[in-house]
């Protein structure tokens, strides 16, 4: 079949890599794609929010399956547009993608169906939110209701920081309409873990665990970013934690959406925090994570097309999801200055070093092909990824591979997975 992937980042490159391994696939298209994806797919100059144009293209090229990588098209209803045309598409409909599109909705859902999460209050006016701060305990967390490029959560250690945060989100509109409403919730302490789950509306199948590093600088300092690196699996996500989450979080989340008339088909990304009281949900996303996808999919043994079709057809209960008994680490190479101001157009060299090296990958995020060669075209430029027999080896391999790539103003964190590396001996087998 012909497959269309919608998106342009490292996540979509990792998806294209997995799709290309399927015997069911004849040709891959990607809209709009990037320089790395171009090696696996034909790039299509259509923006991810141009739903009708994308659907026209899918019909014209007889696309057998369209995979939506990004959050904004899903929240905007691209799946509904495709389904009305009779096109097969992987991702939740608009009424289910609200699970990511509205923090207020997701928090209220968890409260109604008793899914473990942080205590919270919702606000639609800055005045009411500011008044609430007078009786709050600190630190607290402010979250923009809508999509904010993964940067809409602010941890505030003092009342003054929280006041500034409310001004940033609700009055200055740093994230536009995403800040029209906000959630203020208690600050939870514990290890964060990400678990991506395949869903068919009834059955939910969790994948292997992963952990992201959101802060821009080493030792989790600096501003929040879209993600500076990740590893899989998390040694703290034990079999006991997995059993708890399946019983009290994953299946109840699926059942809650069904009970609300919002059958969830696609990827349910569950951001967890492992507290002393047990696992709790920090957030939901309605798509593959970035950069979690870069370390999860390379370890998946199943044919990704087979699994996605099972989600669409409601036969996910027939799938035996399997992952390799190893580890994977991704280190993001960014442009100096990210996530604020940074320069583009810097020539990148060293891609040839990844040729024919099993277990090593370089996933493109912000790149573009020009007459000068492949150049930087974003804040997060590349995801240098490597497997290893365990987390320590994977981390060593990934950092060695970062030296194979060069470009002006290259920046990265040097401690991806370091805390885990030092805290445990070996990794969990899950």
Coordinates of C-alpha atoms in Angstrom, one line a residue:
X1 CA 0.0 0.0 0.0
X2 CA 0.9 3.7 -0.2
X3 CA 1.3 5.5 3.1
X4 CA 1.1 9.2 3.9
X5 CA 2.7 10.6 7.1
X6 CA 1.7 14.1 8.2
X7 CA 4.3 16.1 10.0
X8 CA 7.9 17.3 9.8
X9 CA 9.8 16.5 12.9
X10 CA 12.0 13.8 14.5
X11 CA 8.9 11.9 15.5
X12 CA 7.7 11.7 11.9
X13 CA 11.2 10.6 10.8
X14 CA 11.1 7.8 13.4
X15 CA 7.7 6.8 12.1
X16 CA 8.9 6.8 8.5
X17 CA 11.8 4.6 9.5
X18 CA 9.4 2.0 11.1
X19 CA 6.9 2.2 8.2
X20 CA 9.7 1.6 5.7
X21 CA 10.4 -1.7 7.4
X22 CA 6.9 -3.0 6.7
X23 CA 6.5 -5.5 3.9
X24 CA 3.0 -4.1 3.4
X25 CA 4.3 -0.7 2.2
X26 CA 5.0 0.1 -1.4
X27 CA 5.6 3.8 -1.2
X28 CA 5.8 6.5 1.6
X29 CA 4.8 10.1 1.2
X30 CA 5.3 12.8 3.9
X31 CA 3.7 16.2 4.2
X32 CA 5.6 18.4 4.6
X33 CA 8.5 16.3 5.9
X34 CA 12.2 17.3 6.3
X35 CA 15.6 16.5 4.8
X36 CA 16.0 13.2 6.6
X37 CA 12.5 11.9 5.8
X38 CA 13.3 12.7 2.2
X39 CA 15.6 9.7 2.1
X40 CA 12.7 7.4 2.9
X41 CA 9.7 9.2 1.5
X42 CA 8.6 11.5 -1.3
X43 CA 8.0 14.9 0.3
X44 CA 4.7 16.7 -0.4
X45 CA 4.5 20.5 -0.1
X46 CA 1.3 20.6 1.8
X47 CA 1.0 22.1 5.3
X48 CA -0.2 19.8 8.1
X49 CA -3.2 22.0 8.8
X50 CA -4.4 22.0 5.1
X51 CA -6.9 19.1 5.7
X52 CA -8.8 19.2 2.5
X53 CA -5.6 19.4 0.4
X54 CA -4.1 16.5 2.2
X55 CA -7.3 14.5 1.8
X56 CA -7.3 15.3 -2.0
X57 CA -3.7 14.1 -2.2
X58 CA -4.6 10.9 -0.3
X59 CA -7.4 10.2 -2.8
X60 CA -5.3 11.1 -5.8
X61 CA -2.4 8.8 -4.8
X62 CA -4.6 6.0 -3.5
X63 CA -3.1 6.2 0.0
X64 CA -4.0 3.1 1.9
X65 CA -3.2 4.6 5.3
X66 CA -2.5 8.1 6.5
X67 CA -0.6 8.5 9.8
X68 CA -1.0 11.8 11.7
X69 CA 2.1 12.6 13.7
X70 CA 1.3 16.1 15.1
X71 CA -1.0 17.3 17.8
X72 CA -2.5 20.4 16.1
X73 CA -4.0 18.6 13.1
X74 CA -5.6 15.9 15.4
X75 CA -7.1 18.5 17.7
X76 CA -8.2 20.4 14.7
X77 CA -10.2 17.4 13.3
X78 CA -8.1 16.1 10.4
X79 CA -9.2 12.5 11.1
X80 CA -12.9 13.5 10.8
X81 CA -12.1 15.1 7.4
X82 CA -10.4 12.0 6.1
X83 CA -13.0 9.6 7.4
X84 CA -15.8 11.5 5.7
X85 CA -13.9 10.9 2.5
X86 CA -13.7 7.1 3.2
X87 CA -10.0 7.3 3.8
X88 CA -8.2 5.1 6.3
X89 CA -6.4 7.3 8.8
X90 CA -4.5 6.6 12.1
X91 CA -5.3 8.9 15.0
X92 CA -8.1 10.0 17.2
X93 CA -11.1 12.0 16.0
X94 CA -11.5 15.6 17.1
X95 CA -13.9 14.7 19.9
X96 CA -11.3 12.3 21.3
X97 CA -8.2 14.4 20.6
X98 CA -9.6 16.9 23.1
X99 CA -7.9 14.7 25.7
X100 CA -4.7 16.5 24.7
X101 CA -6.4 19.7 23.3
X102 CA -7.8 20.7 26.7
X103 CA -6.1 20.3 30.0
X104 CA -9.4 21.4 31.7
X105 CA -11.2 18.5 29.9
X106 CA -8.6 15.9 30.8
X107 CA -8.4 17.0 34.5
X108 CA -12.2 16.9 34.8
X109 CA -12.3 13.5 33.1
X110 CA -9.8 12.1 35.6
X111 CA -11.7 13.5 38.5
X112 CA -15.0 12.2 37.3
X113 CA -13.7 8.7 36.7
X114 CA -11.3 8.6 39.7
X115 CA -8.1 8.3 37.7
X116 CA -5.1 9.2 39.9
X117 CA -3.9 12.7 39.3
X118 CA -2.8 15.9 41.1
X119 CA -5.4 18.0 43.0
X120 CA -6.3 21.0 40.8
X121 CA -8.6 24.0 40.1
X122 CA -9.6 25.4 36.7
X123 CA -9.7 29.1 35.9
X124 CA -11.0 31.2 32.9
X125 CA -10.1 34.6 34.3
X126 CA -6.8 36.0 35.5
X127 CA -8.5 37.8 38.3
X128 CA -9.9 34.6 39.8
X129 CA -6.6 32.7 39.3
X130 CA -4.6 35.5 41.0
X131 CA -7.0 35.4 44.0
X132 CA -6.5 31.7 44.3
X133 CA -2.8 32.2 44.7
X134 CA -3.3 33.9 48.0
X135 CA -4.3 30.6 49.7
X136 CA -2.1 28.3 47.7
X137 CA 0.8 26.1 48.9
X138 CA 4.0 26.4 46.9
X139 CA 5.5 25.2 44.7
X140 CA 2.5 24.9 42.3
X141 CA 2.1 24.2 38.6
X142 CA 0.3 26.4 36.1
X143 CA -0.9 24.7 32.8
X144 CA -2.3 26.4 29.7
X145 CA -5.5 24.7 28.8
X146 CA -4.7 24.3 25.1
X147 CA -1.8 23.3 22.9
X148 CA 1.5 25.1 23.7
X149 CA 4.2 23.1 21.9
X150 CA 5.0 21.1 25.0
X151 CA 5.9 24.3 26.9
X152 CA 2.7 25.3 28.5
X153 CA 3.4 24.0 32.0
X154 CA 5.1 26.4 34.5
X155 CA 6.5 25.2 37.8
X156 CA 6.2 28.2 40.3
X157 CA 8.2 28.1 43.5
X158 CA 6.7 31.3 45.0
X159 CA 3.6 33.4 44.8
X160 CA 5.4 36.0 42.8
X161 CA 6.5 33.5 40.2
X162 CA 3.0 32.2 40.0
X163 CA 1.7 35.8 39.5
X164 CA 4.2 36.3 36.7
X165 CA 3.1 32.9 35.2
X166 CA -0.5 33.8 35.1
X167 CA 0.4 37.1 33.4
X168 CA 2.5 35.2 30.9
X169 CA -0.3 32.7 30.1
X170 CA -3.5 34.6 30.5
X171 CA -2.7 38.3 30.0
X172 CA 0.4 38.4 27.7
X173 CA -1.0 35.4 25.8
X174 CA 2.5 33.9 25.2
X175 CA 0.8 30.8 23.8
X176 CA -2.2 32.5 22.3
X177 CA -5.7 31.2 22.9
X178 CA -4.1 28.2 24.7
X179 CA -4.0 30.4 27.8
X180 CA -7.6 31.6 27.7
X181 CA -8.1 29.0 30.5
X182 CA -5.6 27.5 32.8
X183 CA -5.3 24.7 35.4
X184 CA -3.5 25.3 38.7
X185 CA -2.5 22.1 40.3
X186 CA -0.5 20.8 43.2
X187 CA 3.2 20.1 42.6
X188 CA 4.0 16.4 42.7
X189 CA 7.3 14.8 43.6
X190 CA 8.6 11.7 41.9
X191 CA 10.1 10.2 38.8
X192 CA 8.4 11.0 35.5
X193 CA 7.8 8.3 33.0
X194 CA 6.1 8.3 29.6
X195 CA 4.1 5.4 28.3
X196 CA 2.7 5.4 24.7
X197 CA -0.3 3.2 24.2
X198 CA -2.0 1.8 21.1
X199 CA -5.8 2.1 21.3
X200 CA -8.8 0.8 19.3
X201 CA -11.5 2.4 21.3
X202 CA -11.9 -0.6 23.6
X203 CA -8.5 -2.3 23.9
X204 CA -5.4 -0.4 25.1
X205 CA -1.9 -1.8 24.7
X206 CA 0.9 0.0 26.5
X207 CA 4.3 0.1 24.8
X208 CA 7.6 0.0 26.6
X209 CA 8.3 2.9 28.9
X210 CA 10.5 6.0 28.2
X211 CA 11.7 9.1 30.0
X212 CA 12.1 12.6 28.5
X213 CA 14.3 15.5 29.6
X214 CA 12.4 18.7 29.1
X215 CA 14.7 21.3 30.5
X216 CA 17.2 23.0 28.1
X217 CA 20.3 22.7 30.2
X218 CA 22.2 20.0 32.2
X219 CA 20.9 19.0 35.7
X220 CA 17.4 19.9 34.6
X221 CA 18.1 23.6 34.6
X222 CA 17.0 26.2 32.1
X223 CA 13.7 26.7 30.2
X224 CA 11.2 24.0 29.3
X225 CA 11.7 22.7 25.7
X226 CA 10.0 20.2 23.4
X227 CA 12.5 17.6 24.8
X228 CA 16.3 17.5 24.8
X229 CA 16.6 13.7 24.9
X230 CA 15.1 10.5 26.2
X231 CA 15.8 6.9 27.0
X232 CA 13.9 3.6 27.1
X233 CA 13.0 1.7 29.2
X234 CA 12.7 3.4 32.6
X235 CA 14.2 1.2 35.3
X236 CA 11.7 2.8 37.7
X237 CA 8.7 1.6 35.7
X238 CA 8.7 -1.9 37.3
X239 CA 6.3 -4.7 36.7
X240 CA 4.4 -3.7 39.8
X241 CA 4.0 -0.1 38.5
X242 CA 2.9 -1.5 35.1
X243 CA 0.3 -3.7 36.7
X244 CA -1.1 -0.7 38.7
X245 CA -1.2 1.6 35.7
X246 CA -3.0 -1.0 33.5
X247 CA -5.6 -1.5 36.2
X248 CA -6.1 2.0 37.5
X249 CA -5.0 4.3 34.7
X250 CA -4.8 2.9 31.2
X251 CA -7.9 0.9 30.9
X252 CA -10.0 3.3 33.0
X253 CA -8.8 6.2 30.7
X254 CA -10.0 4.2 27.7
X255 CA -13.3 3.3 29.3
X256 CA -13.9 6.9 30.5
X257 CA -13.5 8.2 26.9
X258 CA -15.9 5.5 25.6
X259 CA -18.4 6.4 28.4
X260 CA -18.3 10.0 27.3
X261 CA -19.0 9.0 23.7
X262 CA -15.5 9.8 22.6
X263 CA -14.1 6.5 21.5
X264 CA -10.3 6.9 21.4
X265 CA -8.5 5.3 18.4
X266 CA -4.8 6.0 17.9
X267 CA -2.0 6.7 20.4
X268 CA -2.8 7.7 23.9
X269 CA 0.4 9.1 25.5
X270 CA 0.2 8.9 29.3
X271 CA 2.7 11.1 31.1
X272 CA 3.1 9.6 34.6
X273 CA 4.7 10.6 37.8
X274 CA 5.7 7.9 40.3
X275 CA 4.9 9.5 43.7
X276 CA 5.1 7.9 47.2
X277 CA 1.3 7.5 47.0
X278 CA 1.6 5.6 43.7
X279 CA 1.6 6.5 40.0
X280 CA -0.5 9.5 38.9
X281 CA -1.2 11.1 35.6
X282 CA 0.5 14.4 34.8
X283 CA -0.9 14.7 31.3
X284 CA -2.3 13.0 28.3
X285 CA -1.3 13.4 24.7
X286 CA -3.2 12.2 21.7
X287 CA -0.2 11.2 19.5
X288 CA 3.3 9.7 19.5
X289 CA 5.7 11.7 21.7
X290 CA 8.7 13.6 20.5
X291 CA 11.4 12.5 21.3
X292 CA 10.0 9.4 23.0
X293 CA 9.1 7.9 19.7
X294 CA 12.7 7.9 18.7
X295 CA 13.6 5.4 21.4
X296 CA 10.4 3.4 21.6
X297 CA 9.8 2.4 18.0
X298 CA 13.4 1.2 17.2
X299 CA 12.8 -1.4 20.0
X300 CA 9.4 -2.6 18.8
X301 CA 9.4 -5.9 17.1
X302 CA 5.9 -5.8 15.5
X303 CA 5.1 -4.5 12.0
X304 CA 3.8 -1.0 12.8
X305 CA 1.3 -1.1 9.9
X306 CA -0.2 -4.3 11.2
X307 CA -0.7 -2.7 14.7
X308 CA -2.1 0.6 13.3
X309 CA -4.6 -1.3 11.1
X310 CA -5.7 -3.3 14.1
X311 CA -6.4 -0.1 16.0
X312 CA -8.5 1.2 13.1
X313 CA -10.3 -2.2 12.7
X314 CA -11.0 -2.7 16.4
X315 CA -8.9 -5.9 16.5
X316 CA -6.1 -4.7 18.8
X317 CA -6.9 -7.5 21.3
X318 CA -5.4 -9.9 18.7
X319 CA -2.0 -8.2 18.7
X320 CA 0.9 -9.5 20.8
X321 CA 3.0 -6.4 21.3
X322 CA 6.7 -7.2 21.7
X323 CA 9.8 -5.1 22.3
X324 CA 13.5 -6.0 22.2
X325 CA 15.3 -6.9 25.5
X326 CA 17.7 -3.9 25.3
X327 CA 17.8 -0.1 25.8
X328 CA 17.8 3.0 23.6
X329 CA 19.0 6.6 24.2
X330 CA 18.3 9.7 22.1
X331 CA 20.3 12.9 22.5
X332 CA 18.9 16.0 20.8
X333 CA 21.3 18.2 19.0
X334 CA 19.8 21.7 19.1
X335 CA 20.7 25.2 17.9
X336 CA 22.4 27.3 20.5
X337 CA 19.8 29.6 22.0
X338 CA 16.9 27.1 21.8
X339 CA 14.1 27.4 22.9
X340 CA 14.3 31.2 22.6
X341 CA 16.3 32.8 19.7
X342 CA 18.6 30.8 17.5
X343 CA 20.1 31.0 14.0
X344 CA 19.1 28.7 11.1
X345 CA 20.8 27.8 7.9
X346 CA 24.0 26.2 9.3
X347 CA 25.4 23.4 7.2
X348 CA 25.4 20.0 8.9
X349 CA 28.1 17.4 8.2
X350 CA 28.7 13.8 9.2
X351 CA 25.6 12.0 8.2
X352 CA 27.7 9.4 6.3
X353 CA 29.0 8.1 9.6
X354 CA 25.6 6.5 10.3
X355 CA 25.6 4.5 7.1
X356 CA 25.4 0.7 7.7
X357 CA 25.8 1.0 11.4
X358 CA 23.2 -1.2 13.0
X359 CA 21.6 0.2 16.1
X360 CA 22.6 3.8 15.4
X361 CA 20.1 6.4 14.0
X362 CA 20.1 10.1 13.3
X363 CA 16.5 11.3 13.2
X364 CA 16.0 14.7 11.6
X365 CA 13.8 17.3 13.3
X366 CA 14.6 20.8 12.1
X367 CA 16.5 20.4 8.9
X368 CA 16.2 21.5 5.2
X369 CA 18.0 20.5 2.0
X370 CA 19.6 23.3 0.1
X371 CA 22.2 23.7 -2.6
X372 CA 24.8 24.0 0.1
X373 CA 23.7 20.7 1.6
X374 CA 21.5 19.8 4.6
X375 CA 21.2 22.8 6.9
X376 CA 19.6 23.6 10.3
X377 CA 16.0 24.8 10.1
X378 CA 14.8 24.7 13.7
X379 CA 15.6 24.8 17.4
X380 CA 15.8 21.0 17.8
X381 CA 17.8 19.9 14.8
X382 CA 18.6 16.2 15.1
X383 CA 17.9 13.3 17.4
X384 CA 21.1 11.1 17.6
X385 CA 19.9 7.7 18.8
X386 CA 21.6 4.5 19.7
X387 CA 20.7 1.1 21.1
X388 CA 22.7 -0.9 23.7
X389 CA 22.5 -4.1 25.6
X390 CA 21.6 -2.0 28.7
X391 CA 21.0 1.7 29.5
X392 CA 24.6 2.4 30.3
X393 CA 25.8 1.0 27.0
X394 CA 23.1 2.7 25.0
X395 CA 23.9 6.0 26.6
X396 CA 27.6 5.6 25.8
X397 CA 26.8 4.7 22.2
X398 CA 24.5 7.7 21.7
X399 CA 27.0 10.2 23.1
X400 CA 29.8 8.7 21.0
X401 CA 27.6 9.2 17.9
X402 CA 26.9 12.8 18.7
X403 CA 30.5 13.5 17.9
X404 CA 29.9 12.2 14.3
X405 CA 27.7 15.2 13.5
X406 CA 29.0 18.8 13.2
X407 CA 27.3 22.2 12.6
X408 CA 27.9 25.7 13.8
X409 CA 26.2 26.5 17.2
X410 CA 25.6 22.8 18.0
X411 CA 24.2 22.4 21.5
X412 CA 23.2 19.4 23.6
X413 CA 22.7 18.3 27.1
X414 CA 25.4 16.0 28.4
X415 CA 23.4 14.2 31.1
X416 CA 20.6 12.4 29.3
X417 CA 20.0 9.3 31.3
X418 CA 22.9 10.1 33.7
X419 CA 20.8 10.1 36.9
X420 CA 19.4 6.7 36.0
X421 CA 22.8 5.5 35.0
X422 CA 24.1 6.4 38.4
X423 CA 21.1 5.3 40.5
X424 CA 20.6 1.8 39.3
X425 CA 22.6 -1.2 38.1
X426 CA 21.1 -2.4 34.9
X427 CA 17.6 -1.8 33.6
X428 CA 14.2 -3.2 34.2
X429 CA 12.9 -5.8 31.8
X430 CA 9.7 -4.3 30.6

